[in-house]
PDB file of C-alpha atoms and ligand atoms in Angstrom:
ATOM      1  CA  MET R   1      -1.037  -8.178   5.819  1.00 66.00           C
ATOM      2  CA  THR R   2       1.028 -11.249   5.029  1.00 71.00           C
ATOM      3  CA  ASP R   3       4.157 -12.249   6.969  1.00 84.00           C
ATOM      4  CA  HIS R   4       6.236 -11.965   3.809  1.00 93.00           C
ATOM      5  CA  LEU R   5       5.976  -8.180   3.632  1.00 91.00           C
ATOM      6  CA  THR R   6       8.838  -6.047   4.888  1.00 90.00           C
ATOM      7  CA  THR R   7       8.088  -2.942   6.902  1.00 76.00           C
ATOM      8  CA  HIS R   8       8.883  -0.775   3.891  1.00 71.00           C
ATOM      9  CA  LEU R   9       5.341  -0.897   2.574  1.00 78.00           C
ATOM     10  CA  ASP R  10       3.806   2.451   3.495  1.00 86.00           C
ATOM     11  CA  THR R  11       0.084   2.337   2.798  1.00 89.00           C
ATOM     12  CA  ASN R  12      -0.459   6.083   3.369  1.00 93.00           C
ATOM     13  CA  TYR R  13       2.211   6.880   0.813  1.00 95.00           C
ATOM     14  CA  MET R  14       0.597   4.395  -1.571  1.00 96.00           C
ATOM     15  CA  ILE R  15      -2.849   5.949  -1.274  1.00 97.00           C
ATOM     16  CA  ASN R  16      -1.541   9.514  -1.614  1.00 97.00           C
ATOM     17  CA  GLN R  17       0.528   8.738  -4.707  1.00 98.00           C
ATOM     18  CA  LEU R  18      -2.355   6.864  -6.330  1.00 98.00           C
ATOM     19  CA  ASP R  19      -4.623   9.790  -5.621  1.00 97.00           C
ATOM     20  CA  ASP R  20      -2.179  12.414  -6.947  1.00 98.00           C
ATOM     21  CA  LEU R  21      -0.548  10.677  -9.909  1.00 98.00           C
ATOM     22  CA  GLY R  22      -2.537   7.527 -10.572  1.00 98.00           C
ATOM     23  CA  PHE R  23       0.446   5.287  -9.865  1.00 98.00           C
ATOM     24  CA  VAL R  24       2.879   4.348  -7.112  1.00 98.00           C
ATOM     25  CA  ILE R  25       6.204   2.514  -6.936  1.00 97.00           C
ATOM     26  CA  LEU R  26       6.841   0.383  -3.849  1.00 96.00           C
ATOM     27  CA  ASP R  27      10.317  -1.066  -3.262  1.00 96.00           C
ATOM     28  CA  HIS R  28      11.735  -3.830  -1.033  1.00 95.00           C
ATOM     29  CA  VAL R  29       8.241  -5.253  -0.799  1.00 96.00           C
ATOM     30  CA  TYR R  30       8.923  -8.790   0.410  1.00 96.00           C
ATOM     31  CA  HIS R  31      11.476 -10.569   2.560  1.00 96.00           C
ATOM     32  CA  LEU R  32      14.139 -12.057   0.311  1.00 96.00           C
ATOM     33  CA  ASP R  33      13.369 -15.683   1.141  1.00 96.00           C
ATOM     34  CA  TYR R  34       9.821 -15.279  -0.177  1.00 97.00           C
ATOM     35  CA  LEU R  35      11.081 -13.392  -3.264  1.00 97.00           C
ATOM     36  CA  LYS R  36      13.345 -16.353  -3.979  1.00 98.00           C
ATOM     37  CA  ASN R  37      10.474 -18.843  -3.578  1.00 97.00           C
ATOM     38  CA  LEU R  38       8.384 -16.841  -6.029  1.00 98.00           C
ATOM     39  CA  TYR R  39      11.271 -16.695  -8.483  1.00 98.00           C
ATOM     40  CA  ILE R  40      11.797 -20.478  -8.266  1.00 98.00           C
ATOM     41  CA  GLU R  41       8.092 -21.144  -8.795  1.00 98.00           C
ATOM     42  CA  CYS R  42       8.070 -18.868 -11.846  1.00 98.00           C
ATOM     43  CA  VAL R  43      11.189 -20.411 -13.375  1.00 98.00           C
ATOM     44  CA  HIS R  44       9.909 -23.961 -12.792  1.00 97.00           C
ATOM     45  CA  GLY R  45       6.787 -23.098 -14.758  1.00 95.00           C
ATOM     46  CA  LEU R  46       8.621 -21.491 -17.693  1.00 96.00           C
ATOM     47  CA  ASP R  47       8.110 -24.421 -20.084  1.00 95.00           C
ATOM     48  CA  GLN R  48       4.333 -23.921 -19.730  1.00 95.00           C
ATOM     49  CA  PHE R  49       4.388 -20.198 -20.624  1.00 96.00           C
ATOM     50  CA  ARG R  50       2.560 -19.337 -23.856  1.00 93.00           C
ATOM     51  CA  LYS R  51       2.848 -16.392 -26.225  1.00 92.00           C
ATOM     52  CA  ALA R  52       0.764 -13.636 -24.655  1.00 88.00           C
ATOM     53  CA  ALA R  53      -0.140 -12.090 -28.006  1.00 77.00           C
ATOM     54  CA  ILE R  54      -2.262 -15.080 -28.975  1.00 70.00           C
ATOM     55  CA  GLN R  55      -5.859 -14.540 -27.896  1.00 68.00           C
ATOM     56  CA  ASP R  56      -8.685 -16.660 -29.245  1.00 65.00           C
ATOM     57  CA  GLY R  57      -6.219 -18.217 -31.668  1.00 69.00           C
ATOM     58  CA  ILE R  58      -5.360 -14.862 -33.248  1.00 68.00           C
ATOM     59  CA  ALA R  59      -1.820 -13.448 -33.030  1.00 67.00           C
ATOM     60  CA  ARG R  60      -1.403  -9.738 -32.339  1.00 72.00           C
ATOM     61  CA  ASP R  61       1.932  -8.025 -32.721  1.00 79.00           C
ATOM     62  CA  ILE R  62       1.585  -5.602 -29.806  1.00 90.00           C
ATOM     63  CA  ARG R  63       3.605  -7.789 -27.427  1.00 92.00           C
ATOM     64  CA  SER R  64       6.228 -10.515 -27.624  1.00 92.00           C
ATOM     65  CA  ASP R  65       6.337 -11.805 -24.035  1.00 94.00           C
ATOM     66  CA  HIS R  66       5.148 -15.206 -22.768  1.00 95.00           C
ATOM     67  CA  ILE R  67       2.722 -15.658 -19.894  1.00 96.00           C
ATOM     68  CA  LEU R  68       1.239 -18.259 -17.563  1.00 97.00           C
ATOM     69  CA  TRP R  69      -2.151 -17.492 -15.975  1.00 97.00           C
ATOM     70  CA  LEU R  70      -2.073 -18.210 -12.235  1.00 97.00           C
ATOM     71  CA  THR R  71      -4.161 -20.950 -10.699  1.00 96.00           C
ATOM     72  CA  ASP R  72      -4.231 -22.597  -7.258  1.00 95.00           C
ATOM     73  CA  THR R  73      -1.279 -24.773  -8.259  1.00 95.00           C
ATOM     74  CA  GLN R  74       1.142 -21.842  -7.913  1.00 97.00           C
ATOM     75  CA  VAL R  75       1.220 -21.806  -4.132  1.00 97.00           C
ATOM     76  CA  GLN R  76       3.846 -19.069  -3.780  1.00 97.00           C
ATOM     77  CA  ALA R  77       2.141 -16.751  -6.252  1.00 98.00           C
ATOM     78  CA  GLN R  78      -1.170 -17.323  -4.437  1.00 97.00           C
ATOM     79  CA  GLN R  79       0.374 -15.644  -1.387  1.00 97.00           C
ATOM     80  CA  HIS R  80       1.124 -12.588  -3.510  1.00 97.00           C
ATOM     81  CA  ILE R  81      -2.509 -12.639  -4.655  1.00 97.00           C
ATOM     82  CA  ALA R  82      -3.603 -12.858  -1.015  1.00 96.00           C
ATOM     83  CA  MET R  83      -1.514  -9.755  -0.249  1.00 96.00           C
ATOM     84  CA  LEU R  84      -3.123  -7.943  -3.186  1.00 97.00           C
ATOM     85  CA  ALA R  85      -6.569  -8.961  -1.912  1.00 96.00           C
ATOM     86  CA  GLU R  86      -5.792  -7.256   1.395  1.00 95.00           C
ATOM     87  CA  LEU R  87      -4.451  -4.234  -0.448  1.00 96.00           C
ATOM     88  CA  SER R  88      -7.714  -4.132  -2.397  1.00 97.00           C
ATOM     89  CA  GLN R  89      -9.633  -3.772   0.841  1.00 96.00           C
ATOM     90  CA  LEU R  90      -7.488  -0.789   1.795  1.00 95.00           C
ATOM     91  CA  LEU R  91      -8.038   0.774  -1.612  1.00 97.00           C
ATOM     92  CA  ASN R  92     -11.763   0.154  -1.312  1.00 97.00           C
ATOM     93  CA  GLN R  93     -11.800   2.004   2.002  1.00 96.00           C
ATOM     94  CA  ALA R  94      -9.851   4.926   0.522  1.00 96.00           C
ATOM     95  CA  PHE R  95     -11.439   5.196  -2.917  1.00 96.00           C
ATOM     96  CA  PHE R  96     -14.695   3.149  -2.880  1.00 94.00           C
ATOM     97  CA  PHE R  97     -13.475   1.161  -5.893  1.00 95.00           C
ATOM     98  CA  GLY R  98     -15.550  -1.926  -5.099  1.00 95.00           C
ATOM     99  CA  LEU R  99     -12.590  -4.206  -5.882  1.00 97.00           C
ATOM    100  CA  ASN R 100     -13.643  -7.822  -5.462  1.00 95.00           C
ATOM    101  CA  ASP R 101     -11.648 -10.007  -7.835  1.00 95.00           C
ATOM    102  CA  ILE R 102      -8.083 -10.496  -9.053  1.00 97.00           C
ATOM    103  CA  GLU R 103      -6.748 -11.982 -12.277  1.00 96.00           C
ATOM    104  CA  ALA R 104      -3.029 -12.559 -12.611  1.00 98.00           C
ATOM    105  CA  HIS R 105      -0.296 -14.134 -14.680  1.00 98.00           C
ATOM    106  CA  PHE R 106       3.440 -14.658 -14.605  1.00 98.00           C
ATOM    107  CA  ALA R 107       5.149 -12.915 -17.521  1.00 98.00           C
ATOM    108  CA  CYS R 108       8.524 -13.569 -19.091  1.00 98.00           C
ATOM    109  CA  TYR R 109      10.185 -11.173 -21.532  1.00 97.00           C
ATOM    110  CA  ASN R 110      13.282 -12.716 -23.073  1.00 97.00           C
ATOM    111  CA  ALA R 111      16.018 -10.540 -24.574  1.00 97.00           C
ATOM    112  CA  GLY R 112      14.580  -8.480 -27.441  1.00 96.00           C
ATOM    113  CA  GLU R 113      10.973  -8.667 -26.230  1.00 96.00           C
ATOM    114  CA  ALA R 114       8.645  -5.728 -25.486  1.00 96.00           C
ATOM    115  CA  TYR R 115       5.006  -4.654 -25.117  1.00 96.00           C
ATOM    116  CA  ALA R 116       3.869  -1.650 -27.192  1.00 95.00           C
ATOM    117  CA  LEU R 117       1.845   1.306 -25.872  1.00 95.00           C
ATOM    118  CA  HIS R 118      -1.517   0.279 -24.479  1.00 94.00           C
ATOM    119  CA  ARG R 119      -4.048   0.727 -21.695  1.00 95.00           C
ATOM    120  CA  ASP R 120      -5.138  -2.277 -19.626  1.00 94.00           C
ATOM    121  CA  ASN R 121      -8.698  -0.998 -19.589  1.00 90.00           C
ATOM    122  CA  PRO R 122      -9.343   1.116 -22.679  1.00 84.00           C
ATOM    123  CA  GLN R 123     -12.717   2.930 -22.612  1.00 78.00           C
ATOM    124  CA  GLN R 124     -13.692   1.041 -19.411  1.00 78.00           C
ATOM    125  CA  LYS R 125     -14.439  -1.967 -21.570  1.00 81.00           C
ATOM    126  CA  ASN R 126     -13.461  -4.481 -18.888  1.00 88.00           C
ATOM    127  CA  HIS R 127     -13.566  -4.644 -15.091  1.00 94.00           C
ATOM    128  CA  ARG R 128      -9.891  -3.884 -14.485  1.00 96.00           C
ATOM    129  CA  VAL R 129      -9.552  -0.925 -12.114  1.00 97.00           C
ATOM    130  CA  ILE R 130      -5.996  -1.210 -10.807  1.00 98.00           C
ATOM    131  CA  SER R 131      -3.010  -2.850 -12.489  1.00 98.00           C
ATOM    132  CA  SER R 132      -0.069  -4.182 -10.516  1.00 98.00           C
ATOM    133  CA  VAL R 133       3.275  -5.509 -11.654  1.00 98.00           C
ATOM    134  CA  PHE R 134       5.762  -7.189  -9.332  1.00 98.00           C
ATOM    135  CA  TYR R 135       9.279  -7.905 -10.623  1.00 98.00           C
ATOM    136  CA  LEU R 136      10.976 -11.088  -9.525  1.00 97.00           C
ATOM    137  CA  HIS R 137      14.106 -11.669 -11.619  1.00 97.00           C
ATOM    138  CA  GLN R 138      17.236 -11.783  -9.483  1.00 96.00           C
ATOM    139  CA  THR R 139      19.153  -8.731 -10.681  1.00 97.00           C
ATOM    140  CA  TRP R 140      18.544  -5.684 -12.872  1.00 98.00           C
ATOM    141  CA  GLN R 141      20.965  -3.016 -14.178  1.00 97.00           C
ATOM    142  CA  PRO R 142      20.051   0.184 -16.054  1.00 95.00           C
ATOM    143  CA  HIS R 143      21.533  -1.226 -19.286  1.00 97.00           C
ATOM    144  CA  ASP R 144      19.152  -4.215 -19.133  1.00 98.00           C
ATOM    145  CA  GLY R 145      16.357  -2.015 -20.526  1.00 98.00           C
ATOM    146  CA  GLY R 146      12.840  -3.379 -20.027  1.00 98.00           C
ATOM    147  CA  GLU R 147      11.574  -0.173 -18.414  1.00 98.00           C
ATOM    148  CA  LEU R 148       7.888   0.308 -17.777  1.00 98.00           C
ATOM    149  CA  ARG R 149       7.172   3.685 -19.416  1.00 98.00           C
ATOM    150  CA  LEU R 150       3.972   5.125 -18.006  1.00 98.00           C
ATOM    151  CA  GLN R 151       1.999   8.337 -18.404  1.00 98.00           C
ATOM    152  CA  ASP R 152       0.565   9.704 -15.171  1.00 98.00           C
ATOM    153  CA  ARG R 153      -2.760  11.506 -14.645  1.00 96.00           C
ATOM    154  CA  SER R 154      -1.236  14.870 -15.590  1.00 96.00           C
ATOM    155  CA  ASN R 155       0.260  13.433 -18.798  1.00 97.00           C
ATOM    156  CA  GLN R 156       3.844  13.305 -17.474  1.00 98.00           C
ATOM    157  CA  TRP R 157       5.860  10.296 -18.621  1.00 98.00           C
ATOM    158  CA  HIS R 158       7.836   8.170 -16.165  1.00 98.00           C
ATOM    159  CA  MET R 159      10.538   5.589 -16.877  1.00 98.00           C
ATOM    160  CA  ILE R 160      10.257   2.897 -14.245  1.00 98.00           C
ATOM    161  CA  GLN R 161      13.042   0.345 -13.950  1.00 98.00           C
ATOM    162  CA  PRO R 162      11.865  -3.214 -13.329  1.00 98.00           C
ATOM    163  CA  LEU R 163      13.923  -3.625 -10.157  1.00 98.00           C
ATOM    164  CA  PRO R 164      13.629  -6.946  -8.330  1.00 98.00           C
ATOM    165  CA  ASN R 165      11.233  -6.822  -5.378  1.00 97.00           C
ATOM    166  CA  ARG R 166       9.531  -3.709  -6.782  1.00 98.00           C
ATOM    167  CA  LEU R 167       5.736  -3.450  -7.010  1.00 97.00           C
ATOM    168  CA  VAL R 168       4.214  -0.872  -9.337  1.00 98.00           C
ATOM    169  CA  ILE R 169       0.524  -0.147  -8.908  1.00 98.00           C
ATOM    170  CA  PHE R 170      -1.368   2.018 -11.386  1.00 98.00           C
ATOM    171  CA  ASP R 171      -4.773   3.022 -12.655  1.00 97.00           C
ATOM    172  CA  SER R 172      -5.614   0.505 -15.398  1.00 97.00           C
ATOM    173  CA  HIS R 173      -6.736   3.371 -17.595  1.00 95.00           C
ATOM    174  CA  LEU R 174      -3.227   4.899 -17.866  1.00 97.00           C
ATOM    175  CA  LEU R 175      -1.213   4.614 -21.063  1.00 97.00           C
ATOM    176  CA  HIS R 176       1.996   2.564 -20.715  1.00 98.00           C
ATOM    177  CA  GLU R 177       4.458   0.283 -22.491  1.00 97.00           C
ATOM    178  CA  VAL R 178       7.305  -2.112 -21.749  1.00 98.00           C
ATOM    179  CA  LEU R 179      10.504  -1.119 -23.537  1.00 98.00           C
ATOM    180  CA  GLN R 180      12.661  -3.779 -25.106  1.00 97.00           C
ATOM    181  CA  SER R 181      14.329  -5.919 -22.512  1.00 98.00           C
ATOM    182  CA  HIS R 182      17.943  -7.028 -22.924  1.00 98.00           C
ATOM    183  CA  GLN R 183      17.825  -9.882 -20.469  1.00 97.00           C
ATOM    184  CA  GLN R 184      15.170 -12.228 -19.113  1.00 98.00           C
ATOM    185  CA  ARG R 185      12.579 -10.123 -17.261  1.00 98.00           C
ATOM    186  CA  LEU R 186      10.201 -11.991 -14.928  1.00 98.00           C
ATOM    187  CA  SER R 187       7.106 -10.582 -13.259  1.00 98.00           C
ATOM    188  CA  ILE R 188       3.634 -11.179 -11.940  1.00 98.00           C
ATOM    189  CA  THR R 189       1.027  -8.903 -13.451  1.00 98.00           C
ATOM    190  CA  ALA R 190      -2.253  -8.747 -11.557  1.00 98.00           C
ATOM    191  CA  TRP R 191      -5.415  -6.739 -12.094  1.00 98.00           C
ATOM    192  CA  LEU R 192      -7.677  -5.734  -9.234  1.00 98.00           C
ATOM    193  CA  ARG R 193     -11.186  -5.887 -10.622  1.00 96.00           C
ATOM    194  CA  ASN R 194     -14.657  -4.800  -9.621  1.00 95.00           C
ATOM    195  CA  ASP R 195     -16.874  -7.532 -11.022  1.00 87.00           C
ATOM    196  CA  LYS R 196     -17.881 -10.693  -9.243  1.00 64.00           C
ATOM    197  CA  SER R 197     -18.299 -11.077  -5.526  1.00 53.00           C
ATOM    198  CA  VAL R 198     -15.895 -13.624  -4.079  1.00 53.00           C
ATOM    199  CA  TRP R 199     -14.802 -12.235  -0.726  1.00 51.00           C
ATOM    200  CA  SER R 200     -16.735 -11.834   2.445  1.00 46.00           C
TER     201      SER R 200
HETATM  202  C1  OGA D   1       0.924  -5.641 -18.763  1.00 57.09           C
HETATM  203  C2  OGA D   1       1.966  -4.607 -18.576  1.00 57.09           C
HETATM  204  C3  OGA D   1       3.994  -3.877 -17.475  1.00 57.09           C
HETATM  205  C4  OGA D   1       5.296  -4.431 -16.973  1.00 57.09           C
HETATM  206  O1  OGA D   1       1.193  -6.824 -18.478  1.00 57.09           O
HETATM  207  O2  OGA D   1      -0.192  -5.294 -19.187  1.00 57.09           O
HETATM  208  O3  OGA D   1       1.763  -3.515 -19.028  1.00 57.09           O
HETATM  209  O4  OGA D   1       6.116  -3.620 -16.488  1.00 57.09           O
HETATM  210  N1  OGA D   1       3.080  -4.891 -17.858  1.00 57.09           N
HETATM  211  O5  OGA D   1       5.517  -5.631 -17.064  1.00 57.09           O
HETATM  212 MN1   MN D   2      -0.349  -3.223 -19.380  1.00 57.09          MN
END
């Protein structure tokens, strides 16, 4: 996979955890120079972020973060997408998911912001199979809040700290929420999907 990855990424561990629990936490994912480039690209785009709760002109109160959908103009983030595309191939080999597309956005939660309990793919109504969140703020302490609280396949709840350089991958069907953050929390959320055919 990409040159930016550290050797910490253990794909066997990833597949086993996904199989057992429906989610996996991967730490120290990228070399720090690439993490910094991603962070800079995200921060430079911040004035273009829009309220995520507004869809089709209608405001919903489930979430208070701001997002920016990724396009080809975010060259650093595109390398993260390329890594996820390779990961998708591995997951396809292990689970026959048929993953063939990725949608992704930067997200920014400012102090006081949160995302209430939800599933990314309720009742299989969309083509999201796997959700991934990569955290790219520079520091995080336990008192900064902003945990991802997620229910695994056997209904156990997990409190996952949004540590920098951490990638969380989970079944898009699982119930989860983002607890109130007490400082700026920056991430890339990406969904691995099984709809259109774009890769050969
Ligand atoms: C989402 C989401 C979790 C997180 O964007 O749908 O649940 O930890 N994000 O940011
Ligand atoms: Mn979600």
